[in-house]
Coordinates of C-alpha atoms in Angstrom, one line a residue:
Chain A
X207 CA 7.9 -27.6 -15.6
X208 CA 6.8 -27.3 -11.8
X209 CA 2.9 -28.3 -11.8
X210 CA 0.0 -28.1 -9.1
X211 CA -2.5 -31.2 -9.1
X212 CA -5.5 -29.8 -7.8
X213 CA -7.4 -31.6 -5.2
X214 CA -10.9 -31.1 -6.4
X215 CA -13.5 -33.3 -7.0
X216 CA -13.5 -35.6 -9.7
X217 CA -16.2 -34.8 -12.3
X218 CA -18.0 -37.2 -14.0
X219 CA -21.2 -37.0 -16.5
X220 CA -24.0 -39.0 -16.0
X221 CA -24.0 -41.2 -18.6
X222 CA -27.5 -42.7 -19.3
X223 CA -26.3 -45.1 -22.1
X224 CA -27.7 -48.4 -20.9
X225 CA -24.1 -49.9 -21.5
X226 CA -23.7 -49.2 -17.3
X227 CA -20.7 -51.7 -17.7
X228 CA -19.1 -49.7 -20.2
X229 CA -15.5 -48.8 -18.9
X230 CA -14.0 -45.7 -18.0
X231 CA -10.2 -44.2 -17.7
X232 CA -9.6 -41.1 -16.2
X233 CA -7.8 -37.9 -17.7
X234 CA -5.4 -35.8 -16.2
X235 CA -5.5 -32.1 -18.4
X236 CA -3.4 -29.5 -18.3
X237 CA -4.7 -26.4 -17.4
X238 CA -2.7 -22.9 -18.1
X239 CA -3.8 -19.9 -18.7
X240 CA -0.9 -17.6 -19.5
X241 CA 0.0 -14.8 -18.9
X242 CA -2.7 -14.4 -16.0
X243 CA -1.5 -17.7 -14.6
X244 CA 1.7 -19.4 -15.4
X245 CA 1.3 -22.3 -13.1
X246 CA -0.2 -25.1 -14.5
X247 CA -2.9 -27.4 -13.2
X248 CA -4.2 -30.9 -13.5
X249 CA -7.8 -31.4 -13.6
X250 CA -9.3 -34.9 -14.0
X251 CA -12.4 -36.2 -15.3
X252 CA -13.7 -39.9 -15.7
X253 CA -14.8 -40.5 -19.4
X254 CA -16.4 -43.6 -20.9
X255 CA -14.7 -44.9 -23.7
X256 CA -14.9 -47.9 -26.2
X257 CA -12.1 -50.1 -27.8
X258 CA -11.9 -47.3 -30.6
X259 CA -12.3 -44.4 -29.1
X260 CA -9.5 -41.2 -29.8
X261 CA -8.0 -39.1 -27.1
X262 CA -9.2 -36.3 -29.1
X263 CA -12.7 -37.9 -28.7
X264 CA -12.3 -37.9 -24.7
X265 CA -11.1 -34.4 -24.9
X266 CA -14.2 -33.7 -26.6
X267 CA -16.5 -35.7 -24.4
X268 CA -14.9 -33.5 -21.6
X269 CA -15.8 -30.2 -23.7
X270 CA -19.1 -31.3 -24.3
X271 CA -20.3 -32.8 -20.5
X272 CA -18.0 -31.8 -18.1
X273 CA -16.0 -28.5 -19.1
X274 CA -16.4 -26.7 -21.9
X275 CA -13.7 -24.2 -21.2
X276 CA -10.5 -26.4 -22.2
X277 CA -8.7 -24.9 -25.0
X278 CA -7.5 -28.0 -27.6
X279 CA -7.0 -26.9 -31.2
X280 CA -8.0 -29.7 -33.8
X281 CA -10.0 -29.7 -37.0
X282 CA -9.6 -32.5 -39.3
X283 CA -9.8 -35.4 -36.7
X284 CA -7.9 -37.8 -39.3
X285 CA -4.3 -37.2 -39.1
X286 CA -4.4 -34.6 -41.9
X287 CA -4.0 -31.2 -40.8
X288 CA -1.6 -31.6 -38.1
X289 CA -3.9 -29.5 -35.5
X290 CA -3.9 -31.6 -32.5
X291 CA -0.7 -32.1 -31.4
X292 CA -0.3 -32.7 -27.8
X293 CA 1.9 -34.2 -25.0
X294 CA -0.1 -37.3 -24.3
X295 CA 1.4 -39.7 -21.5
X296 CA 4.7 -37.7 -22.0
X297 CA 5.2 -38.7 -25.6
X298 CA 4.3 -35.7 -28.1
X299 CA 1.5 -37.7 -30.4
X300 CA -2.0 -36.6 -32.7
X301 CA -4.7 -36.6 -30.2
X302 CA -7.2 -37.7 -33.2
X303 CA -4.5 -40.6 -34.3
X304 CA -4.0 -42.0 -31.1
X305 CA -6.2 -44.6 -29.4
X306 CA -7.1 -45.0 -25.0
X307 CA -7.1 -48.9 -25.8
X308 CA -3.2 -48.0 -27.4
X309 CA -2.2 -46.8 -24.5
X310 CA -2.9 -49.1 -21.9
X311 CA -3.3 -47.0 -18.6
X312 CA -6.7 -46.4 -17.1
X313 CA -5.1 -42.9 -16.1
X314 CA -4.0 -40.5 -19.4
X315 CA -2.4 -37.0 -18.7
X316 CA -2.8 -35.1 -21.5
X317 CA -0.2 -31.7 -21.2
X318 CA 0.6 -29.1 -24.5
X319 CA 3.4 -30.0 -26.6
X320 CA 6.9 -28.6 -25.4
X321 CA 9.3 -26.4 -27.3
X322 CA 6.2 -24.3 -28.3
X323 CA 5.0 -21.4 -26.2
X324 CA 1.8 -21.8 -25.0
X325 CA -1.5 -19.9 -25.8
X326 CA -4.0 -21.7 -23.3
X327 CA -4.0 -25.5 -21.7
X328 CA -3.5 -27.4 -24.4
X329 CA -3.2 -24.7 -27.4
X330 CA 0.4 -24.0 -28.1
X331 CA 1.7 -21.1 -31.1
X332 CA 3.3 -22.7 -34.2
X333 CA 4.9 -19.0 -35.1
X334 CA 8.3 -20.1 -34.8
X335 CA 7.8 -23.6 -37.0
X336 CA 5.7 -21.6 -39.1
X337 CA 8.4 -19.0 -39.9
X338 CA 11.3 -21.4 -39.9
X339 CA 9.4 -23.7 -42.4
X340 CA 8.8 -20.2 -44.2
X341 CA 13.0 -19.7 -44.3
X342 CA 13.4 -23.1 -46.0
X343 CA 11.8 -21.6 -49.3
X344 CA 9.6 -24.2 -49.7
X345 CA 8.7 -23.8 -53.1
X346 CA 10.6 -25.0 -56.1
X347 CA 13.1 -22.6 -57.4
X348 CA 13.2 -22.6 -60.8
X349 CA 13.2 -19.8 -63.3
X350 CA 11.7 -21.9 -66.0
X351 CA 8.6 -22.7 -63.6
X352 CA 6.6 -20.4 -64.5
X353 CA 4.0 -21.8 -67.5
X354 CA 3.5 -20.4 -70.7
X355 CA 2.9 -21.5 -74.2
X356 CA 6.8 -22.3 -74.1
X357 CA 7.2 -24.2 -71.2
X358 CA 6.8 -27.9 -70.6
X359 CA 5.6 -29.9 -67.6
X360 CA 9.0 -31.3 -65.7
X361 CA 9.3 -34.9 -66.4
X362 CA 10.0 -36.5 -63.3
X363 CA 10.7 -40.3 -62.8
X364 CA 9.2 -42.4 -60.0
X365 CA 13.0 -42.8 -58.8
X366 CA 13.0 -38.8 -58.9
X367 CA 10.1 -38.8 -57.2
X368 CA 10.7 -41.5 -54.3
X369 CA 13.6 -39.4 -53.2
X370 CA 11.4 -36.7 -51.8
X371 CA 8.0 -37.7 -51.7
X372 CA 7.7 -39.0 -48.2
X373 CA 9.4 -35.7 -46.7
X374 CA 6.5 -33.4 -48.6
X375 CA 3.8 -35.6 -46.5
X376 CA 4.9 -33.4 -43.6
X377 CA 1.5 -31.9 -42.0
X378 CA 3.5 -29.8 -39.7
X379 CA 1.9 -30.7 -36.5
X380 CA 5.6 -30.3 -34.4
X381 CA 5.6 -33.1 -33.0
X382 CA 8.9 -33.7 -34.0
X383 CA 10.4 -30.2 -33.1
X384 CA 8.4 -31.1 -29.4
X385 CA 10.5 -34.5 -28.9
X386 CA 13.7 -33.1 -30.2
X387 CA 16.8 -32.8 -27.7
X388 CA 18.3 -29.8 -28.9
X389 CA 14.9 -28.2 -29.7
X390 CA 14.5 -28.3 -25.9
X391 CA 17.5 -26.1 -24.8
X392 CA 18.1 -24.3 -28.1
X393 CA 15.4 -21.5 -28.8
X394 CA 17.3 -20.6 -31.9
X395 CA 17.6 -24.3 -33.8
X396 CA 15.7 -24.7 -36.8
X397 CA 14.8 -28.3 -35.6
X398 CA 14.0 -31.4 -37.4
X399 CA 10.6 -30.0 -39.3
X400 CA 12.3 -27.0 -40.9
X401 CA 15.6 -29.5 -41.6
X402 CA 13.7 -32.2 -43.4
X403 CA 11.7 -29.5 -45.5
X404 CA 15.0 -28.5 -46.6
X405 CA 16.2 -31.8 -48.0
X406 CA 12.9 -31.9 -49.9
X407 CA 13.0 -29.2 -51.8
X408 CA 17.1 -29.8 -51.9
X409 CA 16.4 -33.6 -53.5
X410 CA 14.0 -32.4 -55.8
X411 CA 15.2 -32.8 -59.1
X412 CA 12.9 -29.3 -60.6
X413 CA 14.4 -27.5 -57.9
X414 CA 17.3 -25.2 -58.6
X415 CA 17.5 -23.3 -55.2
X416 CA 19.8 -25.7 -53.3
X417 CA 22.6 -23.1 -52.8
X418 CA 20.2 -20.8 -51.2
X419 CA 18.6 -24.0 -48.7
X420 CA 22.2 -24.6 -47.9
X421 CA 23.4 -21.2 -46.8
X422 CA 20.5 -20.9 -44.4
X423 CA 21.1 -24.4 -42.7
X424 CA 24.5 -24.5 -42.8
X425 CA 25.1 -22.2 -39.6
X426 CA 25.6 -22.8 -35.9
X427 CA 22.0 -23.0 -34.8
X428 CA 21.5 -25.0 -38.0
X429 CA 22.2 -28.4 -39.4
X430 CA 25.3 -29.1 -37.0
X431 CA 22.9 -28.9 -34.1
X432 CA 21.6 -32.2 -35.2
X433 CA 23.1 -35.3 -33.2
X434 CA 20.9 -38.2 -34.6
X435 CA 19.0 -38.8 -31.2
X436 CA 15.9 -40.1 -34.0
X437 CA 13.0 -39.3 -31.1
X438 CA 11.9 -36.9 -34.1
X439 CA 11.1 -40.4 -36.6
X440 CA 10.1 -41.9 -33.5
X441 CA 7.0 -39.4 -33.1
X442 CA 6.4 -38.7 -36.4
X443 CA 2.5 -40.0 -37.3
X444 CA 2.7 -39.6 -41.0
X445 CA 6.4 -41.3 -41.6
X446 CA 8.0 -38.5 -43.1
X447 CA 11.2 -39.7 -40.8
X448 CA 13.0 -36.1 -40.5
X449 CA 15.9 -38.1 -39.1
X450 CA 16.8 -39.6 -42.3
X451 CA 16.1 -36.4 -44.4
X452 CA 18.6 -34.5 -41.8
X453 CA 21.6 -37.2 -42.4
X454 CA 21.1 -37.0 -46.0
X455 CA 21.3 -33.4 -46.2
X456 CA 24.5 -33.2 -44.0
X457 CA 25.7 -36.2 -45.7
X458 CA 24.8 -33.6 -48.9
X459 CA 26.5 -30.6 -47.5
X460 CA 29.8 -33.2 -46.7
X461 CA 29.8 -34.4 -50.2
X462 CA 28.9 -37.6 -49.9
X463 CA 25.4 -37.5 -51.0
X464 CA 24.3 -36.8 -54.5
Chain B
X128 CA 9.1 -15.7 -17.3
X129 CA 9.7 -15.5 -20.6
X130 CA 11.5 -19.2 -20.9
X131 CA 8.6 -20.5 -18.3
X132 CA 6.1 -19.9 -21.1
X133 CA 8.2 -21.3 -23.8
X134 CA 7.5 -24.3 -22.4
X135 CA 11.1 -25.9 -23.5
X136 CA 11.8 -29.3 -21.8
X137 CA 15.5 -27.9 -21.2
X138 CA 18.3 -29.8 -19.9
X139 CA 15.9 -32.1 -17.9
X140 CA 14.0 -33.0 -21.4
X141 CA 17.6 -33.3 -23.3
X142 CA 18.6 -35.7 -20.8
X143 CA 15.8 -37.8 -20.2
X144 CA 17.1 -40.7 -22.4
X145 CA 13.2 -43.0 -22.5
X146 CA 10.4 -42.4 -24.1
X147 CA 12.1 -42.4 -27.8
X148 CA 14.0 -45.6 -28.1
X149 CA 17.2 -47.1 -28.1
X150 CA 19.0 -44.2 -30.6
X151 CA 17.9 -41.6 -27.8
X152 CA 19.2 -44.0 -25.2
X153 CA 22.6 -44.0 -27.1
X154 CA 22.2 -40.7 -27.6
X155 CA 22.1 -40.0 -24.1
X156 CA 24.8 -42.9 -23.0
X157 CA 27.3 -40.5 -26.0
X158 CA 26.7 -37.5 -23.8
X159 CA 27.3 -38.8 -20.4
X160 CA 30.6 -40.6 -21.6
X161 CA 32.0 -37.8 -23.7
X162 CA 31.4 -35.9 -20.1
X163 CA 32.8 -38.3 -18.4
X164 CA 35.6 -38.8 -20.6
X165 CA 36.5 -35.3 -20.3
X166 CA 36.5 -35.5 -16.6
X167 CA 39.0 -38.1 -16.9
X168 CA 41.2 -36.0 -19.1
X169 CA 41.0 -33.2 -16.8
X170 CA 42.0 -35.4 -13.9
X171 CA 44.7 -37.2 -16.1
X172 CA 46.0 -34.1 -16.8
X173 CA 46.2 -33.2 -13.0
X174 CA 47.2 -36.6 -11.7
X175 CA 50.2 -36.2 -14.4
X176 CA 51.4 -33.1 -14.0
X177 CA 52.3 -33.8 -9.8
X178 CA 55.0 -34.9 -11.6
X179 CA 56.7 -31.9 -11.2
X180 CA 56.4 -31.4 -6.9
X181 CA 58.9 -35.0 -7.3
X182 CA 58.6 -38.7 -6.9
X183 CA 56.8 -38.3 -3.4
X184 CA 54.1 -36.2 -4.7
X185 CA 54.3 -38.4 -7.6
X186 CA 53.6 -41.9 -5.9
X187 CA 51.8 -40.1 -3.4
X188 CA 48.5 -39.6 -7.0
X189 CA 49.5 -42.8 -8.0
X190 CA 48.8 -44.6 -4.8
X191 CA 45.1 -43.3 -4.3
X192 CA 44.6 -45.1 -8.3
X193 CA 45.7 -48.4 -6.8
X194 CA 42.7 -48.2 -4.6
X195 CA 39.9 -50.5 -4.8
X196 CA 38.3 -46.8 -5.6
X197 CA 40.7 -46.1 -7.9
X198 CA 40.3 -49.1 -10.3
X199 CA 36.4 -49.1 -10.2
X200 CA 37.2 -45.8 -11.7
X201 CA 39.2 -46.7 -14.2
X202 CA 37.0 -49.6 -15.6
X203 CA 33.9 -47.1 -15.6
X204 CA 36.2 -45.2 -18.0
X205 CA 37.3 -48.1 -20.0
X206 CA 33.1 -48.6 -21.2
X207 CA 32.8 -45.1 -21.4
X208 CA 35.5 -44.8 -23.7
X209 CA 34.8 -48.2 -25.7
X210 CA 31.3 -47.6 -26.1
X211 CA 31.4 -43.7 -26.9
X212 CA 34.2 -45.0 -29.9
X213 CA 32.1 -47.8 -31.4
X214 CA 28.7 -45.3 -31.1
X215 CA 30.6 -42.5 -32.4
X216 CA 32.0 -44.0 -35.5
X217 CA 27.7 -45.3 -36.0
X218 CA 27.3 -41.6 -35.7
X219 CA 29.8 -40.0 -37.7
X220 CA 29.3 -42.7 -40.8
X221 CA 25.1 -42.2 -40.1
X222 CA 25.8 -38.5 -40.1
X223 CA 27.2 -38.8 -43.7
X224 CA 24.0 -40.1 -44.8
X225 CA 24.9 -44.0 -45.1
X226 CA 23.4 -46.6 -43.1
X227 CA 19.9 -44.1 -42.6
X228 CA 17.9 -46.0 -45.4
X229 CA 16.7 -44.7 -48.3
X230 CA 13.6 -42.6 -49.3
X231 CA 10.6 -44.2 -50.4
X232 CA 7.1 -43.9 -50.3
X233 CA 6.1 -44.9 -46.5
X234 CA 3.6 -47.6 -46.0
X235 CA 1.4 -47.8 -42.5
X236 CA 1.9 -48.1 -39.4
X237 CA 5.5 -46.1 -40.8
X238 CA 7.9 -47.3 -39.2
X239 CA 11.2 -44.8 -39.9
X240 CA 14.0 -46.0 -41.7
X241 CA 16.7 -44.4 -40.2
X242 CA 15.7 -46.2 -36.9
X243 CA 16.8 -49.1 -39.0
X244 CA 17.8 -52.7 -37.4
X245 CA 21.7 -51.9 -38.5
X246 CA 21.3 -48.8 -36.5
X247 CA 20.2 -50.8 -33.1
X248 CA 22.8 -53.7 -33.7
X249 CA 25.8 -51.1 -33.7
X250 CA 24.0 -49.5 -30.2
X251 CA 23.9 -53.0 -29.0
X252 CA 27.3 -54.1 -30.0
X253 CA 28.8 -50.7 -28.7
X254 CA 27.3 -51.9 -25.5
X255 CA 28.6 -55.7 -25.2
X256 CA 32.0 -54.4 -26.6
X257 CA 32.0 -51.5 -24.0
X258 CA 30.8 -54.4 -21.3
X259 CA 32.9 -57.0 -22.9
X260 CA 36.1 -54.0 -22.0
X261 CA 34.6 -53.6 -18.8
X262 CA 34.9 -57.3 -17.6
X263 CA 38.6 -57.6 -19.3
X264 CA 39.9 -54.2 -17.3
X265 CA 37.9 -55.1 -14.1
X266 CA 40.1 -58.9 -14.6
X267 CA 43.6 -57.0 -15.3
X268 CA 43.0 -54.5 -12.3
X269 CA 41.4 -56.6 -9.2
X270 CA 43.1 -60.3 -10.5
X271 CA 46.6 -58.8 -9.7

């Protein structure tokens, strides 16, 4: 992506905490305001921060003191809802999840996620993962599910459960579609969210849809794409590890897996 | 335009092999061989085939691989070959779903499973067998 780093000067809020020691680190924002302008900017601004304090929490301070018109996305500020993705020292991470002190640089550039088009500086659309998670049928399949005085709960063991649980902890915040190699030159690959949503609902004993699953990613802009480059576990913040779900699935597909 | 706004990393993202760890490292290093490799082919195929304008044009190929040129060539292709071999079979048996750890419930700070310490000792062996290769050919080539 060409960018512009704008000479301008720096802006700073005047803090009037008596901490007067308290230290500062500077961030570097992406600003891009599509379609009127599809060149993207670097502003800076000097922020105090603590030992604890949350990118998310400097982006805030920023919105708050120094310029309220950056557009972030976030809600939950706890690593639930998956809002606040965002390119942060070129490594897609959870602005709420991650830490300054964690990243040890007195300068953070904070940029929007790639592999996702972007609506404003650092607001990018989830329509595509949206509607690829949306192909995956994430739902149990299962003509019996529906309850009536007939039906039973499914009896599941812990072993059943363990072999999709940490795949249904996905809070689809793309990081993992934003980090993956072929996500970045294929605009037609499911990618690594959509994938391990697949083997979810495929290892999930209730489930009876896995024929279905397996048509849809068993096609060229599918599974195949995969190569095991693992930069999708690598970023994810919740440990869902798509990587591993993807091998099993194909491992699946060849036969090898149950 | 349209790609601009995407905001895909493109073949610049693909190939940038840090930021990820060692598995995107090999997963880079797999690329740029199998490229490389099929350079080589393509020039094997070439350098072979002057068989056919006679001996002259024949000795003429093999001369400029007798070069100091030549052989630094041909060891660069001996690593690529040995490592993309050892990496590929960790990828084809990974890609069957063995050696990728098993599901279970994760536990913080959740580290991934599948970027399991079997995976990184068959990168790094790949490696020292590739640069084990290297030092043997280089040896063979330059020691006559």
């Amino acid at each position: 992506m060409a960018t512009v780093t704008v000479p301008k000067e720096e802006k700073t809020a005047v803090v009037t905490s008596p901490e007067s020691t308290q230290k500062t680190v500077t961030l570097r924002i992406a600003r891009i305001n599509p379609p009127e302008s599809t060149e993207t900017k670097f502003e800076e601004f000097k922020v105090p921060v603590q030992k604890w304090t949350t990118v998310l929490e400097s982006i805030l301070y920023v919105k708050q003191n120094l310029d309220h018109s950056i557009a972030v996305r976030y809600s939950c500020r706890q690593a639930s809802c998956g809002s606040c993705g965002m390119k942060i020292n070129g490594k897609p991470r959870l602005a709420c999840y991650t830490k300054i002190s964690e990243l040890e640089s007195n300068v953070i550039t904070i940029e929007p996620m790639n592999n996702f088009p972007i609506i404003r500086d650092l607001a990018v659309n989830f329509e595509q993962l949206f509607s690829t998670h949306k192909k995956m049928k994430p739902f149990i399949i299962n003509e019996e599910s529906e309850v009536n005085s007939d039906t039973k709960e499914f009896i599941q063991t812990p072993q059943d459960l363990e072999k999709f649980l940490q795949f249904s902890y996905c809070i689809k915040c793309g990081l993992c579609n934003s980090a993956c190699p072929t996500m970045a030159t294929d605009t037609s690959f499911i990618g690594p969210q959509g994938l391990a949503q697949a083997y979810r609902y495929t290892a999930d004993n209730r489930d009876k849809g896995k024929k279905d699953r397996l048509k849809i990613v068993d096609q060229s802009h599918g599974i195949w794409r995969c190569h095991f480059a693992g930069s999708c576990s690598n970023v994810c913040p919740k440990g869902v590890d798509p990587a591993m779900a993807i091998q099993l699935l194909r491992g699946y597909l060849l036969g090898f897996g149950k | 335009m349209a790609e601009r706004l995407s905001n895909r990393e493109g073949i610049k993202g693909m190939a940038n092999p840090t930021r990820y760890g060692i598995l995107r490292v090999a997963y880079w290093l797999q690329r740029l061989s199998g490229l490389g490799l099929l350079a080589y082919l393509i020039g094997h195929i070439y350098e072979t085939s002057t068989i056919l304008n006679g001996k002259a044009a024949w000795d003429n190929m093999l001369s400029l691989t007798e070069t100091p040129g030549g052989h630094i060539v041909l060891v660069i292709v001996i690593g690529m070959c040995v490592f993309h071999t050892g990496n590929g079979i960790r990828v084809m048996i990974s890609e069957g779903g063995k050696g990728v750890g098993k599901p279970g419930q994760p536990e913080y700070p959740y580290r991934a499973s599948s970027l399991n310490s079997k995976q990184r000792l068959c990168i790094w062996v790949s490696i020292a067998l590739a640069a084990l290769a290297m030092m043997y050919g280089a040896g063979v080539l330059f020691g006559n």
